[in-house]
CSV table of C-alpha atoms in Angstrom, one decimal:
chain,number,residue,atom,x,y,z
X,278,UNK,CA,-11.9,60.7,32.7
X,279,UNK,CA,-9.4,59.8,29.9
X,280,UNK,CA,-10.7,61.0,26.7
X,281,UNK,CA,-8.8,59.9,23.6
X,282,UNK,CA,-8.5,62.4,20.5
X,283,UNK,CA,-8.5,60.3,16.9
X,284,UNK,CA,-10.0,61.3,13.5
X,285,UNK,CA,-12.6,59.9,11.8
X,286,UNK,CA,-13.5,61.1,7.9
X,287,UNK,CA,-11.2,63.9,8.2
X,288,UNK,CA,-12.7,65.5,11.8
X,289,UNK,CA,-11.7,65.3,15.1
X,290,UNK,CA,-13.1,63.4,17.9
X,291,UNK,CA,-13.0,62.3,21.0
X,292,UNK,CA,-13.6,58.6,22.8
X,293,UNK,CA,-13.6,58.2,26.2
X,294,UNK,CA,-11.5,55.3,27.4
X,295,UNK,CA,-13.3,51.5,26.7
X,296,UNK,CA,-15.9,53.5,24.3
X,297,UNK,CA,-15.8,51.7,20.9
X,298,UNK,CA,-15.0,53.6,17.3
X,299,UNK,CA,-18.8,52.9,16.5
X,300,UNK,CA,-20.5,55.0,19.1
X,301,UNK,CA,-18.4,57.7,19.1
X,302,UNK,CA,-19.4,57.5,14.9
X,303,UNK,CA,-22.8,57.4,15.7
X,304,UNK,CA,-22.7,60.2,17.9
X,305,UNK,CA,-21.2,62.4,15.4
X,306,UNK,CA,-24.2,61.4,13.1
X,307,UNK,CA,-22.2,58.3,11.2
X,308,UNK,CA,-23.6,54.8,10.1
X,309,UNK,CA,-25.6,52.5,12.0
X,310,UNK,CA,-25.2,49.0,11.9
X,311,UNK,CA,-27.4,46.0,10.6
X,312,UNK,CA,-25.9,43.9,13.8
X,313,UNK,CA,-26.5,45.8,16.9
X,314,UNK,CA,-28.6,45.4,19.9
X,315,UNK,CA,-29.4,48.1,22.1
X,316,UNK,CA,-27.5,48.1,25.3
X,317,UNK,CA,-25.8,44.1,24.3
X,318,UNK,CA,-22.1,44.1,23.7
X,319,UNK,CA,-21.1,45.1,20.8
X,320,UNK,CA,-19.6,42.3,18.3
X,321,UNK,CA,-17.8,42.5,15.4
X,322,UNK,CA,-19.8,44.2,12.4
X,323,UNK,CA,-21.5,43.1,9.2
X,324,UNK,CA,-18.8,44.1,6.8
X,325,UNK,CA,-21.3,46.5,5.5
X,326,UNK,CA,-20.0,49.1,7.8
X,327,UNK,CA,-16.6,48.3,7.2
X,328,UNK,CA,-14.5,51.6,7.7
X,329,UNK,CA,-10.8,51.9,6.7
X,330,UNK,CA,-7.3,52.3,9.0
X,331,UNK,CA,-5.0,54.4,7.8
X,332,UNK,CA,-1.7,52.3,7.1
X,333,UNK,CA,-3.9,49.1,6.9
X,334,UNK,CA,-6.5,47.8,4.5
X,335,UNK,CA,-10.4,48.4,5.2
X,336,UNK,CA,-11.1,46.6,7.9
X,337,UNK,CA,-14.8,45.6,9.7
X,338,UNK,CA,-13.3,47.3,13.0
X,339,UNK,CA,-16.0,49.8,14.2
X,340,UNK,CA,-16.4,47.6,17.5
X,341,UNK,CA,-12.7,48.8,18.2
X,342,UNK,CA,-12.5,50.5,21.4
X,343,UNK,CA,-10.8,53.9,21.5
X,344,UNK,CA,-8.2,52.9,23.7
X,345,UNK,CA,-5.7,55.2,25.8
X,346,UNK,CA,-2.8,52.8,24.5
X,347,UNK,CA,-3.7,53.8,21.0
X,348,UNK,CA,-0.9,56.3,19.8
X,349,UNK,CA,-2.4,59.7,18.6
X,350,UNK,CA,-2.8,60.2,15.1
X,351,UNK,CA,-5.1,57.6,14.6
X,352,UNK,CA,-7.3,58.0,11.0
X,353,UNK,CA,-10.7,56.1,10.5
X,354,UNK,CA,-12.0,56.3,7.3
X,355,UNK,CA,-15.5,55.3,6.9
X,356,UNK,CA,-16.6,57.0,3.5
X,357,UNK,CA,-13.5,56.5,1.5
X,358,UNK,CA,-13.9,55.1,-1.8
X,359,UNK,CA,-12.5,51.7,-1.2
X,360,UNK,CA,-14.8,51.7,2.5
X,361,UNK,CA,-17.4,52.8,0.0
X,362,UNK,CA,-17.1,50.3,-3.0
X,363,UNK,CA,-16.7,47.0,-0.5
X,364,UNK,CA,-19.9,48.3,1.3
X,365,UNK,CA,-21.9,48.6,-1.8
X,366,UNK,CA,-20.3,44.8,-2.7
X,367,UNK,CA,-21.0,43.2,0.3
X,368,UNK,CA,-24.6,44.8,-0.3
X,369,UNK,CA,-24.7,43.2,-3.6
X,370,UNK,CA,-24.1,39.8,-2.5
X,371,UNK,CA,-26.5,39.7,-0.2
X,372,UNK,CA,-29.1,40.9,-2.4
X,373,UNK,CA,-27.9,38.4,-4.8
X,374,UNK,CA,-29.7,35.6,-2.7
X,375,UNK,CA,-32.8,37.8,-1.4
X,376,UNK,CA,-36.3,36.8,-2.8
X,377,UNK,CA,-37.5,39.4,-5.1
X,378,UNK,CA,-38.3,42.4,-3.5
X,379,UNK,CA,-41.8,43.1,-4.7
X,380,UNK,CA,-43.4,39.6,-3.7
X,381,UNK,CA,-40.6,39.2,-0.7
X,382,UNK,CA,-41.5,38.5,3.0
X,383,UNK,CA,-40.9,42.2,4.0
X,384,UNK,CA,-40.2,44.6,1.0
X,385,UNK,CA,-39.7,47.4,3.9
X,386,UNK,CA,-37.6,45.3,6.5
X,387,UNK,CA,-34.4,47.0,7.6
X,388,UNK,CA,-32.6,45.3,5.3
X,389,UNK,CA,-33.9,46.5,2.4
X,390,UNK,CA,-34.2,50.2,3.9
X,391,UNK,CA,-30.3,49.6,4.3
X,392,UNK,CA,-30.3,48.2,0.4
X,393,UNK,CA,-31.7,51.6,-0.5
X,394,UNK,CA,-29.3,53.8,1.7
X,395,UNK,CA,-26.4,52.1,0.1
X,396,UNK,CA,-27.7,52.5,-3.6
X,397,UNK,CA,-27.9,48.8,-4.3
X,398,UNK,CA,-31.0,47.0,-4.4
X,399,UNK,CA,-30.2,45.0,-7.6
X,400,UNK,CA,-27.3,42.2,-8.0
X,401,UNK,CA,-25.1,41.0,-10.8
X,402,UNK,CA,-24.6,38.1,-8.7
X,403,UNK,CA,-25.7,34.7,-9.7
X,404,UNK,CA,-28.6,33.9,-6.8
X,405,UNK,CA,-27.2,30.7,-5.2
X,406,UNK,CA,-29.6,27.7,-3.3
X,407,UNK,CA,-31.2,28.6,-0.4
X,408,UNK,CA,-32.2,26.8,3.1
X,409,UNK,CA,-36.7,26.8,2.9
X,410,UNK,CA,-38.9,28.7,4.5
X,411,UNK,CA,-39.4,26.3,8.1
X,412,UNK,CA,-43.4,26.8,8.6
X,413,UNK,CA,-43.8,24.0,10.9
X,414,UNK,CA,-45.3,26.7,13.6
X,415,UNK,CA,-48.7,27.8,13.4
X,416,UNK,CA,-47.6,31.3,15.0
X,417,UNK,CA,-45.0,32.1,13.4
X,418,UNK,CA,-42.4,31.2,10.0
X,419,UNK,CA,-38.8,31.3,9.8
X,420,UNK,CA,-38.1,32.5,6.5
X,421,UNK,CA,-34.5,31.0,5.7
X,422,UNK,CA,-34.8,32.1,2.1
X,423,UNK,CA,-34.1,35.6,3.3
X,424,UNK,CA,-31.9,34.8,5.9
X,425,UNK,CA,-28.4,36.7,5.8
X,426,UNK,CA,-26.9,35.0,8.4
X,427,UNK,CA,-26.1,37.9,11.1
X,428,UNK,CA,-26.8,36.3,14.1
X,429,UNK,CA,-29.1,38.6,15.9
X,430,UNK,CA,-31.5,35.9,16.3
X,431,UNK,CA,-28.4,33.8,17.8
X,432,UNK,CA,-27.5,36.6,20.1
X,433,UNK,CA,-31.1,37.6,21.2
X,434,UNK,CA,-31.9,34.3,22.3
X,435,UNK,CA,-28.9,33.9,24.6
X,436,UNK,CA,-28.2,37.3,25.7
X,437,UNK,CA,-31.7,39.0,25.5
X,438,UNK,CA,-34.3,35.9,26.6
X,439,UNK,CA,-31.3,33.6,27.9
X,440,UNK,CA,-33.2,30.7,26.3
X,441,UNK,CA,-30.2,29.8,23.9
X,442,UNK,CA,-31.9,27.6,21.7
X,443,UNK,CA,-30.9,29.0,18.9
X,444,UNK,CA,-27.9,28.4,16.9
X,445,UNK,CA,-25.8,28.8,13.5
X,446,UNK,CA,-24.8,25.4,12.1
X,447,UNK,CA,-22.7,23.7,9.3
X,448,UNK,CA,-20.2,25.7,7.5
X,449,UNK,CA,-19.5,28.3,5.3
X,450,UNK,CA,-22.2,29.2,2.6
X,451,UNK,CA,-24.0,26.7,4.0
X,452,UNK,CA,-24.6,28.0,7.3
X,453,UNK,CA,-28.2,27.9,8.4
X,454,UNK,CA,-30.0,29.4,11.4
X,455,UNK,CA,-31.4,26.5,13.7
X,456,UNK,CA,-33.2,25.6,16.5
X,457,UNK,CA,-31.8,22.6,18.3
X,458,UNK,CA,-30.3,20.3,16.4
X,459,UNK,CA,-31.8,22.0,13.4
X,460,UNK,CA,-35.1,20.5,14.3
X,461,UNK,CA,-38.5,22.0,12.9
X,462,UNK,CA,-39.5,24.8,14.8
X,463,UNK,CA,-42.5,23.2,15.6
X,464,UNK,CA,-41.2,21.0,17.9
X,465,UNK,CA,-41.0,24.0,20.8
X,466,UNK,CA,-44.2,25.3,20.5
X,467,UNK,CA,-43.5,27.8,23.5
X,468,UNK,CA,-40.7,29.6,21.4
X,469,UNK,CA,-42.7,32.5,19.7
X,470,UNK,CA,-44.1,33.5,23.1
X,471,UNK,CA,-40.6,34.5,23.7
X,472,UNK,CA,-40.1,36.6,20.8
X,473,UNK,CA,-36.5,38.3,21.5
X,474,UNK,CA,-35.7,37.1,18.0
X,475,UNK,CA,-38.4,38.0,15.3
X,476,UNK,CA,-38.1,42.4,16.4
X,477,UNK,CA,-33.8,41.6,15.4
X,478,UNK,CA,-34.4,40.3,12.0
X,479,UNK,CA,-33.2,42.4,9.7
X,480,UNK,CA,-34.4,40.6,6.6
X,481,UNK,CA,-37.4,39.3,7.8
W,230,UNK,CA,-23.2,37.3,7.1
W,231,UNK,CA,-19.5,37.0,6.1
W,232,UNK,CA,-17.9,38.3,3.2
W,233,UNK,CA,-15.5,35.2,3.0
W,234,UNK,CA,-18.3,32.3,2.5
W,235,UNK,CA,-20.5,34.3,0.4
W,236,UNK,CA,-17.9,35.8,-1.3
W,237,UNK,CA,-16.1,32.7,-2.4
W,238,UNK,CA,-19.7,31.1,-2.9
W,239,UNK,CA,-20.6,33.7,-5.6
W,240,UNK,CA,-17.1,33.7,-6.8
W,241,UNK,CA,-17.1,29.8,-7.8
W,242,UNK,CA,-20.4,30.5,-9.5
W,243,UNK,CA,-19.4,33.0,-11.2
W,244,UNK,CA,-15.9,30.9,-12.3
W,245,UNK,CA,-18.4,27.8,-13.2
W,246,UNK,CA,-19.8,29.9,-16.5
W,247,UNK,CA,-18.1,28.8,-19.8
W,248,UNK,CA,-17.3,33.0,-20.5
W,249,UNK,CA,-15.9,34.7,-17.1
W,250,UNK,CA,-17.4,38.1,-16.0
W,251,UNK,CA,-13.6,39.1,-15.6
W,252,UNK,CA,-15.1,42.4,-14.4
W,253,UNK,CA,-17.6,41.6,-11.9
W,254,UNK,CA,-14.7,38.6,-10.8
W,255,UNK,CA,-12.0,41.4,-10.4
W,256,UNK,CA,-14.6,43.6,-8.3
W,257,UNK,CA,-15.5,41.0,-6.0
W,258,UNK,CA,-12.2,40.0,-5.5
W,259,UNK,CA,-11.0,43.4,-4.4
W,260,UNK,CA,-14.2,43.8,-2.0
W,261,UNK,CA,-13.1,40.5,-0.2
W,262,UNK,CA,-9.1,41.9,0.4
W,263,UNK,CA,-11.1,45.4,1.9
W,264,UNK,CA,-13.8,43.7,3.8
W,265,UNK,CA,-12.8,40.6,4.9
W,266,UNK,CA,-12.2,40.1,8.6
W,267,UNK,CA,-10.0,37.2,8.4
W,268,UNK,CA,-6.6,36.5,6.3
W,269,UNK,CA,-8.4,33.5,4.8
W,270,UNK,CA,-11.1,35.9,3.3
W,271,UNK,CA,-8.4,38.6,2.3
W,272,UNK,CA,-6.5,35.7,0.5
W,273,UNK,CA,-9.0,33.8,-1.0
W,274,UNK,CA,-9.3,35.4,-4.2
W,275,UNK,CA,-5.5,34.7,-4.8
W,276,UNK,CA,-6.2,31.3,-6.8
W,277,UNK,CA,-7.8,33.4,-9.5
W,278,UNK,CA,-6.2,36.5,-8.9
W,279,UNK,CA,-3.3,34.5,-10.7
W,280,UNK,CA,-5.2,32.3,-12.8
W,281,UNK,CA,-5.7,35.4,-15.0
W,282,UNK,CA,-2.7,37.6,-14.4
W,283,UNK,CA,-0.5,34.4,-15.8
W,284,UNK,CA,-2.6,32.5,-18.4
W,285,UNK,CA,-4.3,35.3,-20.6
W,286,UNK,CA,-4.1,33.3,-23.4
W,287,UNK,CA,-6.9,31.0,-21.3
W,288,UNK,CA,-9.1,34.2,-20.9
W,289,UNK,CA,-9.1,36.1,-24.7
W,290,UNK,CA,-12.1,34.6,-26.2
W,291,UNK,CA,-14.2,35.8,-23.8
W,292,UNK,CA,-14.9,39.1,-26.0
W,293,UNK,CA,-16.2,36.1,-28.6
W,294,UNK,CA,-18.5,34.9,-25.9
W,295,UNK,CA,-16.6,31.6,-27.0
W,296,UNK,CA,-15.5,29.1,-24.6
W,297,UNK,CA,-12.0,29.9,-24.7
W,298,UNK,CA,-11.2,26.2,-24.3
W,299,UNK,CA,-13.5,24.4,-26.4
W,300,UNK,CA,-12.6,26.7,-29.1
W,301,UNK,CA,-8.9,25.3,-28.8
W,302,UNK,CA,-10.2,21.8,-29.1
W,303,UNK,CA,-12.1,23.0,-32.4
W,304,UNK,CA,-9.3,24.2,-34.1
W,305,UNK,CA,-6.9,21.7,-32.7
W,306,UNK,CA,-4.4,24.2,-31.3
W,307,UNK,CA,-1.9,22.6,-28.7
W,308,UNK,CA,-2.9,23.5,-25.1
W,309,UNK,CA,0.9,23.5,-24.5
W,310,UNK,CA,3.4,26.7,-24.7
């Protein structure tokens, strides 16, 4: 099989052909990712993991794909101190818009374990308006206010349940997770029995 | 999450206060070129990028904690060059 040598943070490695930049990270003990699903294809990242190119400016490329057609002499930086600074920035706009910690949905949901392993669980960041909490289930809430916006509910729906009735709507800050045609959850009172979304959430 | 819509989201609050945080504006700016995916989140912060690297006359009272233009106002000073 093909392997293909490139560095990452100053070491060595080695890809084999079609695996992507991010696994062969994670196998040398690098950073997860907020926005992967075991065994799903892998997507472009949260810019939270955003590594840098040599040559080029930081980019959110860990799904990259070690390729044979890449020239040698390819250099990933992942912990370099402009890597570094627009991870802890990115960070620090998302907690911008989080509920308070202490009376939040889930003070120990992923994403506030990843707020921690970045060092920034406090923004300077004016908080901006939020989509509300949609409670129209008995079973079970979808907490907009702490919604980031990844998409892992998105994805789990379609490629972990197949259901698809989940989507991302609007535009731009005002994106907002829906079901439908952003209709009250309510309406599809068979939805939390399916449950591939609430386990992805990384907010909560 | 992107870092283009939030980005320029928090940015344009940020541009809305009377006194800029020229700082925090600068930082966010840079994090946007690094960690944008798209050209239209690396460019973005170009509009204000040259907003203060050509008028920072605009921008000097913000040491004051003045409103750099309604101070001009009070003291009549000509907005023109």
């Amino acid at each position: 099989m093909t392997k293909i040598q490139f560095e990452l943070d100053g070491r060595q490695v080695e890809a084999k052909a079609g695996e992507t930049i991010w696994q062969v990270a994670k196998r040398q003990g690098g950073r997860s990712r907020i926005c992967a699903i075991r065994r799903r294809r892998t997507i472009g990242p949260t810019a939270i993991a955003a590594p840098a190119w040599s040559r080029s400016r930081a980019s959110a490329c860990w799904p990259r794909p070690a390729s044979a057609r890449r020239p040698s002499g390819m250099k990933v930086k992942s912990a370099s101190q402009r890597a570094v600074a627009a991870q802890k920035m990115v960070m620090e706009l998302l907690v911008a818009d989080q509920p308070a910690r202490a009376t939040s949905h889930d003070p120990d949901s992923k994403f506030w374990h990843w707020a921690e392993t970045t060092g920034v669980t406090e923004s300077r960041f004016p908080a901006a308006e939020r989509w509300r909490t949609d409670d129209s289930h008995p079973a079970m809430r979808v907490n907009l206010d702490a919604c980031i916006q990844c998409g892992l509910c998105v994805r789990a729906c379609r490629e972990v349940q197949v259901n698809d009735v989940i989507g991302m709507a609007y535009r731009n800050h005002g994106s907002k997770i829906v079901f439908d045609f952003d209709d009250p959850m309510g309406n599809r009172p068979a939805s939390p029995a399916a449950n591939a979304c609430r386990p992805v959430r990384p907010a909560h | 999450m992107h870092t283009l819509p939030v980005g320029t989201e928090k940015a344009a609050l940020l541009m809305q206060q009377p006194v800029w945080n020229r700082q925090l504006l600068d930082e966010l700016s840079q994090a946007m070129r690094d960690a944008s995916i798209c050209g239209l989140g690396q460019a973005a912060s170009n509009p204000l990028a040259s907003v203060l690297k050509y008028f920072p006359d605009e921008f000097k009272d913000a040491a004051n904690d003045q409103d750099p233009v309604r101070a001009r106002r009070q003291t009549g000073r000509s907005q023109g060059r």
